[in-house]
mmCIF file of C-alpha atoms and ligand atoms in Angstrom:
data_model
loop_
_atom_site.group_PDB
_atom_site.id
_atom_site.type_symbol
_atom_site.label_atom_id
_atom_site.label_comp_id
_atom_site.label_asym_id
_atom_site.label_seq_id
_atom_site.Cartn_x
_atom_site.Cartn_y
_atom_site.Cartn_z
ATOM 1 C CA MET A 1 79.671 280.688 -10.469
ATOM 2 C CA SER A 2 79.676 278.204 -13.306
ATOM 3 C CA THR A 3 78.737 274.588 -12.749
ATOM 4 C CA PRO A 4 81.405 272.123 -13.796
ATOM 5 C CA VAL A 5 80.252 270.049 -16.767
ATOM 6 C CA SER A 6 81.005 266.355 -16.674
ATOM 7 C CA LYS A 7 82.190 264.662 -19.876
ATOM 8 C CA SER A 8 78.927 262.780 -20.141
ATOM 9 C CA ASP A 9 76.726 265.895 -19.878
ATOM 10 C CA PRO A 10 75.020 266.808 -23.165
ATOM 11 C CA PRO A 11 76.346 270.118 -24.610
ATOM 12 C CA LYS A 12 74.291 273.190 -23.725
ATOM 13 C CA SER A 13 72.596 274.826 -26.700
ATOM 14 C CA ASP A 14 74.837 277.940 -26.545
ATOM 15 C CA SER A 15 78.068 276.070 -25.932
ATOM 16 C CA VAL A 16 80.886 276.167 -28.496
ATOM 17 C CA PRO A 17 80.432 273.322 -30.998
ATOM 18 C CA PRO A 18 83.163 270.688 -30.975
ATOM 19 C CA PRO A 19 85.819 271.107 -33.679
ATOM 20 C CA ARG A 20 84.958 269.408 -36.952
ATOM 21 C CA ALA A 21 87.053 266.525 -38.157
ATOM 22 C CA GLN A 22 88.334 268.819 -40.942
ATOM 23 C CA ALA A 23 88.499 272.617 -40.727
ATOM 24 C CA PRO A 24 85.938 274.122 -43.117
ATOM 25 C CA VAL A 25 87.341 275.808 -46.218
ATOM 26 C CA LYS A 26 86.751 279.548 -46.095
ATOM 27 C CA PRO A 27 84.095 280.631 -48.585
ATOM 28 C CA GLY A 28 85.621 282.137 -51.693
ATOM 29 C CA ALA A 29 84.502 284.147 -54.704
ATOM 30 C CA LYS A 30 83.594 283.091 -58.223
ATOM 31 C CA ILE A 31 82.331 284.534 -61.464
ATOM 32 C CA ILE A 32 78.600 283.841 -61.504
ATOM 33 C CA GLY A 33 77.687 285.571 -64.780
ATOM 34 C CA THR A 34 79.293 287.073 -67.874
ATOM 35 C CA GLY A 35 78.188 289.321 -70.734
ATOM 36 C CA HIS A 36 79.629 291.466 -73.476
ATOM 37 C CA TYR A 37 78.642 294.058 -76.009
ATOM 38 C CA THR A 38 80.437 295.199 -79.140
ATOM 39 C CA PRO A 39 79.233 297.942 -81.495
ATOM 40 C CA GLU A 40 77.598 296.887 -84.752
ATOM 41 C CA ARG A 41 79.948 298.667 -87.113
ATOM 42 C CA VAL A 42 82.795 296.457 -88.357
ATOM 43 C CA VAL A 43 85.852 298.204 -89.796
ATOM 44 C CA SER A 44 88.166 295.866 -91.699
ATOM 45 C CA ASN A 45 91.878 296.332 -92.348
ATOM 46 C CA VAL A 46 91.041 296.767 -96.028
ATOM 47 C CA GLU A 47 88.738 299.669 -95.142
ATOM 48 C CA LEU A 48 91.561 301.282 -93.149
ATOM 49 C CA GLU A 49 93.894 301.024 -96.159
ATOM 50 C CA LYS A 50 91.760 303.758 -97.754
ATOM 51 C CA THR A 51 92.450 306.327 -95.028
ATOM 52 C CA VAL A 52 95.761 305.297 -93.413
ATOM 53 C CA ASP A 53 99.173 304.418 -94.892
ATOM 54 C CA THR A 54 98.880 300.736 -93.974
ATOM 55 C CA SER A 55 97.967 297.379 -95.455
ATOM 56 C CA ASP A 56 95.840 294.398 -94.529
ATOM 57 C CA ALA A 57 98.971 292.251 -94.944
ATOM 58 C CA TRP A 58 101.031 294.321 -92.449
ATOM 59 C CA ILE A 59 98.297 294.462 -89.802
ATOM 60 C CA THR A 60 97.474 290.752 -90.123
ATOM 61 C CA GLU A 61 101.085 289.620 -90.048
ATOM 62 C CA ARG A 62 102.314 291.948 -87.279
ATOM 63 C CA THR A 63 99.226 291.790 -85.000
ATOM 64 C CA GLY A 64 96.727 289.086 -86.034
ATOM 65 C CA ILE A 65 93.964 291.710 -86.317
ATOM 66 C CA LYS A 66 91.597 291.507 -89.310
ATOM 67 C CA GLU A 67 88.818 293.838 -88.179
ATOM 68 C CA ARG A 68 87.603 295.847 -85.204
ATOM 69 C CA ARG A 69 84.290 297.338 -83.986
ATOM 70 C CA ILE A 70 83.797 301.088 -83.888
ATOM 71 C CA ALA A 71 81.065 302.739 -81.799
ATOM 72 C CA ALA A 72 78.266 304.596 -83.581
ATOM 73 C CA LYS A 73 78.025 308.373 -83.407
ATOM 74 C CA GLY A 74 76.345 309.246 -80.132
ATOM 75 C CA GLU A 75 77.020 305.833 -78.583
ATOM 76 C CA LEU A 76 78.700 306.280 -75.201
ATOM 77 C CA THR A 77 81.165 304.262 -73.161
ATOM 78 C CA SER A 78 78.524 303.970 -70.436
ATOM 79 C CA ASP A 79 75.962 302.714 -73.014
ATOM 80 C CA MET A 80 78.255 299.866 -74.034
ATOM 81 C CA ALA A 81 79.160 299.107 -70.412
ATOM 82 C CA ALA A 82 75.503 299.107 -69.340
ATOM 83 C CA GLU A 83 74.538 296.688 -72.120
ATOM 84 C CA ALA A 84 77.364 294.277 -71.218
ATOM 85 C CA ALA A 85 76.314 294.612 -67.565
ATOM 86 C CA ARG A 86 72.650 293.801 -68.296
ATOM 87 C CA ARG A 87 73.762 290.652 -70.119
ATOM 88 C CA ALA A 88 76.088 289.637 -67.253
ATOM 89 C CA LEU A 89 73.307 290.212 -64.687
ATOM 90 C CA ALA A 90 70.891 288.103 -66.746
ATOM 91 C CA SER A 91 73.459 285.309 -67.001
ATOM 92 C CA ALA A 92 74.089 285.521 -63.225
ATOM 93 C CA GLY A 93 70.347 285.431 -62.553
ATOM 94 C CA ILE A 94 70.408 288.479 -60.300
ATOM 95 C CA THR A 95 68.966 291.967 -60.622
ATOM 96 C CA ALA A 96 70.832 295.276 -60.566
ATOM 97 C CA ASP A 97 69.410 296.209 -57.171
ATOM 98 C CA GLN A 98 71.198 293.194 -55.660
ATOM 99 C CA LEU A 99 74.609 294.629 -56.546
ATOM 100 C CA ASP A 100 76.819 295.789 -53.677
ATOM 101 C CA MET A 101 79.453 297.436 -55.878
ATOM 102 C CA ILE A 102 80.191 298.405 -59.475
ATOM 103 C CA ILE A 103 83.801 298.629 -60.686
ATOM 104 C CA VAL A 104 84.453 299.939 -64.190
ATOM 105 C CA GLY A 105 87.928 299.482 -65.640
ATOM 106 C CA THR A 106 88.271 302.183 -68.282
ATOM 107 C CA ILE A 107 90.503 304.992 -69.509
ATOM 108 C CA SER A 108 87.924 306.260 -72.015
ATOM 109 C CA GLY A 109 84.877 307.036 -69.879
ATOM 110 C CA ASP A 110 82.100 309.421 -70.916
ATOM 111 C CA MET A 111 83.888 312.398 -69.272
ATOM 112 C CA PRO A 112 86.708 313.002 -66.754
ATOM 113 C CA MET A 113 84.190 313.509 -63.961
ATOM 114 C CA PRO A 114 82.047 311.882 -62.672
ATOM 115 C CA SER A 115 82.994 308.260 -63.131
ATOM 116 C CA CYS A 116 81.684 306.141 -65.971
ATOM 117 C CA ALA A 117 80.538 303.757 -63.221
ATOM 118 C CA ALA A 118 78.105 306.395 -61.911
ATOM 119 C CA PHE A 119 76.413 306.567 -65.332
ATOM 120 C CA VAL A 120 76.378 302.775 -65.603
ATOM 121 C CA GLN A 121 74.783 302.484 -62.160
ATOM 122 C CA GLN A 122 71.993 304.833 -63.205
ATOM 123 C CA LYS A 123 71.495 303.155 -66.615
ATOM 124 C CA ILE A 124 71.125 299.630 -65.230
ATOM 125 C CA GLY A 125 69.003 300.739 -62.278
ATOM 126 C CA ALA A 126 71.362 299.806 -59.446
ATOM 127 C CA LYS A 127 70.617 302.076 -56.520
ATOM 128 C CA HIS A 128 73.182 303.565 -54.127
ATOM 129 C CA CYS A 129 75.837 300.871 -54.371
ATOM 130 C CA PRO A 130 79.389 302.276 -54.419
ATOM 131 C CA SER A 131 80.429 302.628 -58.053
ATOM 132 C CA PHE A 132 83.809 303.767 -59.283
ATOM 133 C CA ASP A 133 86.222 303.730 -62.210
ATOM 134 C CA LEU A 134 89.558 302.058 -62.058
ATOM 135 C CA SER A 135 92.431 303.340 -64.181
ATOM 136 C CA ALA A 136 94.736 300.462 -65.076
ATOM 137 C CA ALA A 137 94.211 300.620 -68.856
ATOM 138 C CA CYS A 138 94.357 297.162 -70.463
ATOM 139 C CA ALA A 139 94.879 295.558 -67.040
ATOM 140 C CA GLY A 140 91.726 297.276 -65.711
ATOM 141 C CA PHE A 141 89.573 294.155 -65.773
ATOM 142 C CA ILE A 142 92.124 292.020 -63.875
ATOM 143 C CA TYR A 143 92.550 294.828 -61.325
ATOM 144 C CA GLY A 144 88.761 295.057 -60.920
ATOM 145 C CA LEU A 145 88.414 291.291 -60.582
ATOM 146 C CA SER A 146 91.119 291.286 -57.920
ATOM 147 C CA ILE A 147 89.289 293.948 -55.882
ATOM 148 C CA ALA A 148 85.921 292.222 -56.315
ATOM 149 C CA ASP A 149 87.454 288.930 -55.179
ATOM 150 C CA LYS A 150 88.699 290.568 -51.958
ATOM 151 C CA PHE A 151 85.365 292.237 -51.163
ATOM 152 C CA VAL A 152 83.343 289.064 -51.750
ATOM 153 C CA ARG A 153 85.839 286.784 -50.015
ATOM 154 C CA THR A 154 85.793 288.914 -46.855
ATOM 155 C CA GLY A 155 82.007 289.128 -46.864
ATOM 156 C CA ALA A 156 82.106 292.923 -47.289
ATOM 157 C CA ALA A 157 80.076 292.506 -50.493
ATOM 158 C CA ARG A 158 77.921 289.715 -51.894
ATOM 159 C CA TYR A 159 77.650 290.682 -55.563
ATOM 160 C CA VAL A 160 80.175 292.889 -57.371
ATOM 161 C CA LEU A 161 79.815 293.879 -61.020
ATOM 162 C CA VAL A 162 83.180 294.215 -62.783
ATOM 163 C CA ILE A 163 83.185 295.840 -66.213
ATOM 164 C CA GLY A 164 85.979 296.414 -68.705
ATOM 165 C CA VAL A 165 84.953 298.968 -71.322
ATOM 166 C CA GLU A 166 86.735 301.184 -73.818
ATOM 167 C CA LEU A 167 85.666 303.566 -76.533
ATOM 168 C CA LEU A 168 89.187 304.040 -77.825
ATOM 169 C CA SER A 169 88.202 305.057 -81.354
ATOM 170 C CA ARG A 170 87.468 308.571 -80.016
ATOM 171 C CA ILE A 171 90.888 308.990 -78.397
ATOM 172 C CA LEU A 172 93.052 307.592 -81.189
ATOM 173 C CA ASN A 173 95.040 309.640 -83.679
ATOM 174 C CA TRP A 174 93.582 308.340 -86.950
ATOM 175 C CA GLU A 175 96.640 309.694 -88.788
ATOM 176 C CA ASP A 176 99.056 307.612 -86.697
ATOM 177 C CA ARG A 177 99.300 304.174 -88.290
ATOM 178 C CA THR A 178 101.381 302.867 -85.392
ATOM 179 C CA THR A 179 98.381 303.058 -83.045
ATOM 180 C CA CYS A 180 95.077 303.584 -84.868
ATOM 181 C CA VAL A 181 95.006 300.181 -86.584
ATOM 182 C CA LEU A 182 95.452 298.311 -83.312
ATOM 183 C CA PHE A 183 92.485 299.202 -81.167
ATOM 184 C CA GLY A 184 88.718 298.693 -81.121
ATOM 185 C CA ASP A 185 85.644 299.532 -79.039
ATOM 186 C CA GLY A 186 83.684 297.178 -76.776
ATOM 187 C CA ALA A 187 82.612 296.160 -73.306
ATOM 188 C CA GLY A 188 82.677 293.009 -71.210
ATOM 189 C CA ALA A 189 81.269 292.399 -67.750
ATOM 190 C CA VAL A 190 81.195 289.756 -65.053
ATOM 191 C CA VAL A 191 79.334 289.403 -61.774
ATOM 192 C CA VAL A 192 81.444 288.129 -58.887
ATOM 193 C CA GLY A 193 79.602 286.389 -56.045
ATOM 194 C CA PRO A 194 80.335 283.964 -53.195
ATOM 195 C CA THR A 195 81.086 280.293 -53.723
ATOM 196 C CA THR A 196 78.924 277.734 -51.953
ATOM 197 C CA GLU A 197 80.593 275.668 -49.232
ATOM 198 C CA GLU A 198 80.544 272.691 -51.591
ATOM 199 C CA GLU A 199 82.309 274.668 -54.344
ATOM 200 C CA ALA A 200 84.876 276.039 -51.893
ATOM 201 C CA ASN A 201 85.590 272.534 -50.635
ATOM 202 C CA ALA A 202 86.001 271.351 -54.230
ATOM 203 C CA GLY A 203 88.575 274.126 -54.808
ATOM 204 C CA ARG A 204 86.404 276.015 -57.286
ATOM 205 C CA GLY A 205 86.158 279.762 -57.811
ATOM 206 C CA ILE A 206 88.794 282.499 -58.043
ATOM 207 C CA LEU A 207 91.972 280.799 -56.836
ATOM 208 C CA ALA A 208 94.421 283.707 -57.086
ATOM 209 C CA THR A 209 94.830 287.229 -58.397
ATOM 210 C CA HIS A 210 98.113 289.139 -58.705
ATOM 211 C CA ILE A 211 98.443 292.760 -59.787
ATOM 212 C CA PHE A 212 101.590 294.842 -60.466
ATOM 213 C CA THR A 213 102.700 298.265 -61.750
ATOM 214 C CA ASP A 214 106.037 299.632 -62.938
ATOM 215 C CA GLY A 215 105.638 303.408 -63.163
ATOM 216 C CA ALA A 216 109.114 303.779 -64.653
ATOM 217 C CA LEU A 217 107.605 302.483 -67.902
ATOM 218 C CA ALA A 218 104.731 305.013 -67.901
ATOM 219 C CA PRO A 219 106.148 307.000 -70.868
ATOM 220 C CA ALA A 220 105.795 303.940 -73.141
ATOM 221 C CA LEU A 221 102.002 304.255 -73.400
ATOM 222 C CA LEU A 222 100.111 307.393 -72.489
ATOM 223 C CA ILE A 223 97.769 310.235 -73.349
ATOM 224 C CA PRO A 224 100.103 313.108 -72.440
ATOM 225 C CA GLY A 225 97.727 316.067 -72.856
ATOM 226 C CA GLY A 226 94.335 317.052 -71.514
ATOM 227 C CA GLY A 227 95.073 316.296 -67.866
ATOM 228 C CA SER A 228 96.403 318.595 -65.157
ATOM 229 C CA ARG A 229 99.977 318.340 -66.446
ATOM 230 C CA GLU A 230 99.130 319.657 -69.907
ATOM 231 C CA PRO A 231 95.639 321.126 -69.614
ATOM 232 C CA PHE A 232 93.614 321.448 -72.812
ATOM 233 C CA SER A 233 94.939 324.228 -75.034
ATOM 234 C CA ALA A 234 95.159 325.004 -78.717
ATOM 235 C CA GLU A 235 98.685 323.551 -78.650
ATOM 236 C CA VAL A 236 97.564 320.275 -77.043
ATOM 237 C CA LEU A 237 94.896 319.930 -79.708
ATOM 238 C CA GLU A 238 97.156 320.902 -82.587
ATOM 239 C CA LYS A 239 99.883 318.463 -81.517
ATOM 240 C CA LYS A 240 97.233 315.804 -80.797
ATOM 241 C CA ARG A 241 98.629 315.276 -77.314
ATOM 242 C CA HIS A 242 95.119 314.475 -76.059
ATOM 243 C CA LEU A 243 95.282 311.212 -78.037
ATOM 244 C CA VAL A 244 96.991 307.838 -77.451
ATOM 245 C CA HIS A 245 100.792 307.742 -77.879
ATOM 246 C CA MET A 246 102.649 304.430 -77.735
ATOM 247 C CA ALA A 247 106.216 303.169 -78.059
ATOM 248 C CA GLY A 248 105.009 299.833 -79.424
ATOM 249 C CA GLN A 249 108.187 297.798 -79.112
ATOM 250 C CA ASP A 250 108.812 298.821 -75.475
ATOM 251 C CA VAL A 251 105.271 297.757 -74.576
ATOM 252 C CA PHE A 252 105.656 294.549 -76.589
ATOM 253 C CA LYS A 253 108.796 293.517 -74.685
ATOM 254 C CA ALA A 254 107.252 294.373 -71.298
ATOM 255 C CA ALA A 255 104.103 292.444 -72.226
ATOM 256 C CA VAL A 256 105.943 289.228 -73.066
ATOM 257 C CA ARG A 257 108.087 289.388 -69.934
ATOM 258 C CA TYR A 258 105.433 290.434 -67.426
ATOM 259 C CA LEU A 259 102.495 288.399 -68.726
ATOM 260 C CA ALA A 260 104.672 285.322 -68.361
ATOM 261 C CA SER A 261 105.917 286.286 -64.866
ATOM 262 C CA ALA A 262 102.423 287.203 -63.606
ATOM 263 C CA SER A 263 101.106 283.904 -64.943
ATOM 264 C CA ARG A 264 103.895 282.031 -63.172
ATOM 265 C CA ALA A 265 103.077 283.909 -59.943
ATOM 266 C CA ALA A 266 99.439 282.793 -60.214
ATOM 267 C CA LEU A 267 100.361 279.172 -60.835
ATOM 268 C CA ALA A 268 103.020 279.071 -58.106
ATOM 269 C CA SER A 269 100.682 280.596 -55.509
ATOM 270 C CA VAL A 270 98.386 277.563 -55.736
ATOM 271 C CA GLY A 271 101.026 274.982 -56.609
ATOM 272 C CA LEU A 272 99.697 274.355 -60.114
ATOM 273 C CA ASP A 273 101.781 273.411 -63.147
ATOM 274 C CA ALA A 274 101.210 275.226 -66.453
ATOM 275 C CA LYS A 275 100.473 271.819 -68.002
ATOM 276 C CA GLU A 276 97.401 271.513 -65.764
ATOM 277 C CA LEU A 277 95.751 274.609 -67.257
ATOM 278 C CA ASP A 278 92.776 274.072 -69.523
ATOM 279 C CA TRP A 279 92.488 277.597 -70.927
ATOM 280 C CA VAL A 280 94.402 280.855 -71.086
ATOM 281 C CA VAL A 281 92.201 283.886 -71.667
ATOM 282 C CA ALA A 282 94.810 286.620 -72.070
ATOM 283 C CA HIS A 283 94.547 290.259 -73.074
ATOM 284 C CA GLN A 284 94.171 290.400 -76.851
ATOM 285 C CA ALA A 285 96.782 292.986 -77.867
ATOM 286 C CA ASN A 286 98.870 291.168 -80.446
ATOM 287 C CA ILE A 287 98.874 287.517 -81.572
ATOM 288 C CA ARG A 288 102.685 287.591 -81.481
ATOM 289 C CA ILE A 289 102.602 288.524 -77.778
ATOM 290 C CA LEU A 290 100.305 285.557 -77.104
ATOM 291 C CA GLU A 291 102.614 283.256 -79.078
ATOM 292 C CA ALA A 292 105.676 284.488 -77.168
ATOM 293 C CA VAL A 293 103.897 283.979 -73.812
ATOM 294 C CA SER A 294 102.771 280.531 -74.970
ATOM 295 C CA ASN A 295 106.428 279.707 -75.711
ATOM 296 C CA ARG A 296 107.712 281.017 -72.391
ATOM 297 C CA LEU A 297 105.117 279.177 -70.336
ATOM 298 C CA GLU A 298 105.245 276.099 -72.554
ATOM 299 C CA ILE A 299 101.473 276.138 -72.934
ATOM 300 C CA PRO A 300 100.362 275.284 -76.503
ATOM 301 C CA MET A 301 98.527 277.994 -78.448
ATOM 302 C CA SER A 302 95.580 275.562 -78.783
ATOM 303 C CA ARG A 303 94.812 276.345 -75.129
ATOM 304 C CA PHE A 304 94.797 280.128 -75.690
ATOM 305 C CA TYR A 305 91.385 281.560 -76.508
ATOM 306 C CA VAL A 306 91.933 284.007 -79.375
ATOM 307 C CA ASN A 307 89.487 286.526 -80.836
ATOM 308 C CA ILE A 308 91.860 289.393 -81.663
ATOM 309 C CA HIS A 309 91.130 288.950 -85.398
ATOM 310 C CA LYS A 310 87.523 290.113 -84.796
ATOM 311 C CA TYR A 311 87.932 292.959 -82.323
ATOM 312 C CA GLY A 312 91.545 294.182 -82.260
ATOM 313 C CA ASN A 313 92.775 295.414 -78.904
ATOM 314 C CA THR A 314 89.770 296.524 -76.830
ATOM 315 C CA SER A 315 91.987 297.210 -73.799
ATOM 316 C CA SER A 316 90.218 296.502 -70.485
ATOM 317 C CA ALA A 317 87.264 294.947 -72.352
ATOM 318 C CA SER A 318 89.298 292.277 -74.113
ATOM 319 C CA ILE A 319 89.394 289.611 -71.380
ATOM 320 C CA PRO A 320 85.719 289.776 -70.341
ATOM 321 C CA ILE A 321 84.658 289.758 -74.016
ATOM 322 C CA ALA A 322 86.884 286.742 -74.709
ATOM 323 C CA LEU A 323 85.701 284.993 -71.548
ATOM 324 C CA ASP A 324 82.038 285.471 -72.413
ATOM 325 C CA GLU A 325 82.615 284.188 -75.955
ATOM 326 C CA ALA A 326 84.639 281.177 -74.763
ATOM 327 C CA LEU A 327 81.810 280.255 -72.371
ATOM 328 C CA ALA A 328 79.103 280.777 -75.014
ATOM 329 C CA GLU A 329 81.048 278.534 -77.410
ATOM 330 C CA GLY A 330 81.128 275.826 -74.734
ATOM 331 C CA LYS A 331 84.918 275.906 -74.603
ATOM 332 C CA ILE A 332 85.255 276.507 -70.860
ATOM 333 C CA GLN A 333 83.609 273.667 -68.929
ATOM 334 C CA GLU A 334 82.771 273.252 -65.254
ATOM 335 C CA GLY A 335 85.792 272.161 -63.220
ATOM 336 C CA GLN A 336 88.311 273.485 -65.767
ATOM 337 C CA THR A 337 91.155 275.798 -64.799
ATOM 338 C CA VAL A 338 91.429 279.145 -66.552
ATOM 339 C CA LEU A 339 94.362 281.564 -66.412
ATOM 340 C CA MET A 340 93.873 285.214 -67.296
ATOM 341 C CA CYS A 341 96.614 287.813 -67.747
ATOM 342 C CA ALA A 342 96.749 291.366 -69.057
ATOM 343 C CA LEU A 343 99.158 294.291 -69.389
ATOM 344 C CA GLY A 344 98.687 297.904 -70.358
ATOM 345 C CA ALA A 345 99.555 301.544 -69.685
ATOM 346 C CA GLY A 346 101.194 302.216 -66.362
ATOM 347 C CA ILE A 347 102.809 299.870 -67.093
ATOM 348 C CA SER A 348 100.244 297.838 -65.112
ATOM 349 C CA TRP A 349 99.690 294.144 -65.395
ATOM 350 C CA GLY A 350 98.242 291.186 -63.567
ATOM 351 C CA SER A 351 96.886 287.664 -63.620
ATOM 352 C CA ALA A 352 93.948 285.701 -62.276
ATOM 353 C CA LEU A 353 93.504 281.982 -61.893
ATOM 354 C CA ILE A 354 90.009 280.482 -61.754
ATOM 355 C CA ARG A 355 88.686 276.975 -61.400
ATOM 356 C CA TRP A 356 85.328 277.111 -63.143
HETATM 357 O O1 UT7 B 401 97.167 296.796 -74.949
HETATM 358 C C1 UT7 B 401 98.176 297.603 -74.429
HETATM 359 C C2 UT7 B 401 99.418 297.010 -74.712
HETATM 360 N N1 UT7 B 401 99.791 297.249 -76.103
HETATM 361 C C3 UT7 B 401 100.469 296.335 -76.721
HETATM 362 O O2 UT7 B 401 100.682 295.283 -76.165
HETATM 363 C C4 UT7 B 401 101.072 296.658 -78.044
HETATM 364 C C5 UT7 B 401 102.487 296.152 -78.084
HETATM 365 N N2 UT7 B 401 103.186 296.440 -79.325
HETATM 366 C C6 UT7 B 401 102.909 295.816 -80.478
HETATM 367 O O3 UT7 B 401 101.982 295.030 -80.564
HETATM 368 C C7 UT7 B 401 103.810 296.058 -81.661
HETATM 369 O O4 UT7 B 401 104.993 296.681 -81.223
HETATM 370 C C8 UT7 B 401 103.144 296.925 -82.758
HETATM 371 C C9 UT7 B 401 102.038 296.135 -83.440
HETATM 372 C C10 UT7 B 401 102.598 298.189 -82.180
HETATM 373 C C11 UT7 B 401 104.169 297.281 -83.810
HETATM 374 O O5 UT7 B 401 104.737 296.107 -84.370
HETATM 375 P P1 UT7 B 401 106.309 295.998 -84.568
HETATM 376 O O6 UT7 B 401 106.577 294.714 -85.210
HETATM 377 O O7 UT7 B 401 106.935 296.250 -83.224
HETATM 378 O O8 UT7 B 401 106.587 297.144 -85.580
HETATM 379 P P2 UT7 B 401 107.608 298.356 -85.448
HETATM 380 O O9 UT7 B 401 107.082 299.360 -84.495
HETATM 381 O O10 UT7 B 401 108.981 297.812 -85.229
HETATM 382 O O11 UT7 B 401 107.571 298.952 -86.895
HETATM 383 C C12 UT7 B 401 108.101 298.232 -88.017
HETATM 384 C C13 UT7 B 401 107.815 299.005 -89.251
HETATM 385 C C14 UT7 B 401 108.157 300.483 -89.164
HETATM 386 O O12 UT7 B 401 108.611 300.935 -90.417
HETATM 387 P P3 UT7 B 401 110.186 301.115 -90.689
HETATM 388 O O13 UT7 B 401 110.636 302.128 -89.673
HETATM 389 O O14 UT7 B 401 110.794 299.772 -90.458
HETATM 390 O O15 UT7 B 401 110.233 301.583 -92.088
HETATM 391 C C15 UT7 B 401 106.820 301.126 -88.908
HETATM 392 O O16 UT7 B 401 106.747 302.450 -89.356
HETATM 393 O O17 UT7 B 401 106.407 298.937 -89.529
HETATM 394 C C16 UT7 B 401 105.907 300.251 -89.743
HETATM 395 N N3 UT7 B 401 104.536 300.301 -89.316
HETATM 396 C C17 UT7 B 401 103.502 300.057 -90.145
HETATM 397 N N4 UT7 B 401 103.463 299.748 -91.436
HETATM 398 C C18 UT7 B 401 102.244 299.558 -91.977
HETATM 399 C C19 UT7 B 401 104.055 300.569 -88.087
HETATM 400 N N5 UT7 B 401 102.714 300.526 -88.095
HETATM 401 C C20 UT7 B 401 102.353 300.202 -89.363
HETATM 402 C C21 UT7 B 401 101.131 300.019 -89.994
HETATM 403 N N6 UT7 B 401 101.108 299.700 -91.282
HETATM 404 N N7 UT7 B 401 99.954 300.128 -89.321
#
């Protein structure tokens, strides 16, 4: 039988603590380190003019791209990813064996099976943590960040490594000027970890992530051959169906519409106005897409971080590369609000909102 406790009795050591004046904010997730790697070899538009029916003027005017990086012979997707990961781990101040999960957003891994993430895990010396690839093309990094956020926020993981990496130069048709001039190789990585109570109370960390797919638009951007639908054959090779095919204008229109709507969803979910954003780090696919999104959201281009002229479209790697560069250049400061958005094959797209 329990003894009744009078109001003046001191609380027993195992009794439930009285409610705090203000409910504590649930711990959240934040990016605690970033890194990127791009191959040494620079291929300019002028160099491409020699092998493809194109011009520096067309590429610059229609896309904003001036040059891209192309991986060296023998360099692997997992090599680039592992290097970006090492740099992100160093910036986070943690070691690979502290990782609870590795997510690699890629559609150009070393081989169809096993995952690129498995090779990355081995290369960086992370032991036994679940490691997997995520296929959301150019939206792969935002998808990975969204998953990492959920795992860290729920306490199911402490440190999650999210990598966006593509070695697209090996899956492009170098005779197709409508695609080959657009893309480049590279890798970017972030480490997601828990916020401190102080940071959570100050509203810092990953504030929102939203991810979407519209499979009806899948035919607009795809590699039709080489999978189970059209297994490798002489015909697949001859017709180059194992390489990237894109209906550029369809993707362009979807990108403008959905990058703007996903960005609005992110802002609305936390009651923020676009005017309050400090930076937009969007997928670098085409400067005209960024300008159109800037118009729709009424956010000046001066707040968009742009590096497409140097790297072209590196698909899932573009946002983490841009983020790492923006931080290294001192552009993104503590306490600032950063919006990220990306769209790619699927069509898959998404956004993330972070208070740094
Ligand atoms: O990251 C995944 C998401 N991907 C994207 O977001 C890409 C979205 N799409 C785009 O960025 C643009 O649609 C492209 C850059 C791919 C194409 O730009 P566009 O202004 O939509 O060009 P277009 O497809 O309407 O082509 C215009 C003309 C065509 O010639 P004709 O038919 O008017 O004679 C093309 O053949 O430009 C020609 N063209 C080129 N000319 C020189 C297409 N590619 C090239 C080229 N060099 N590389």
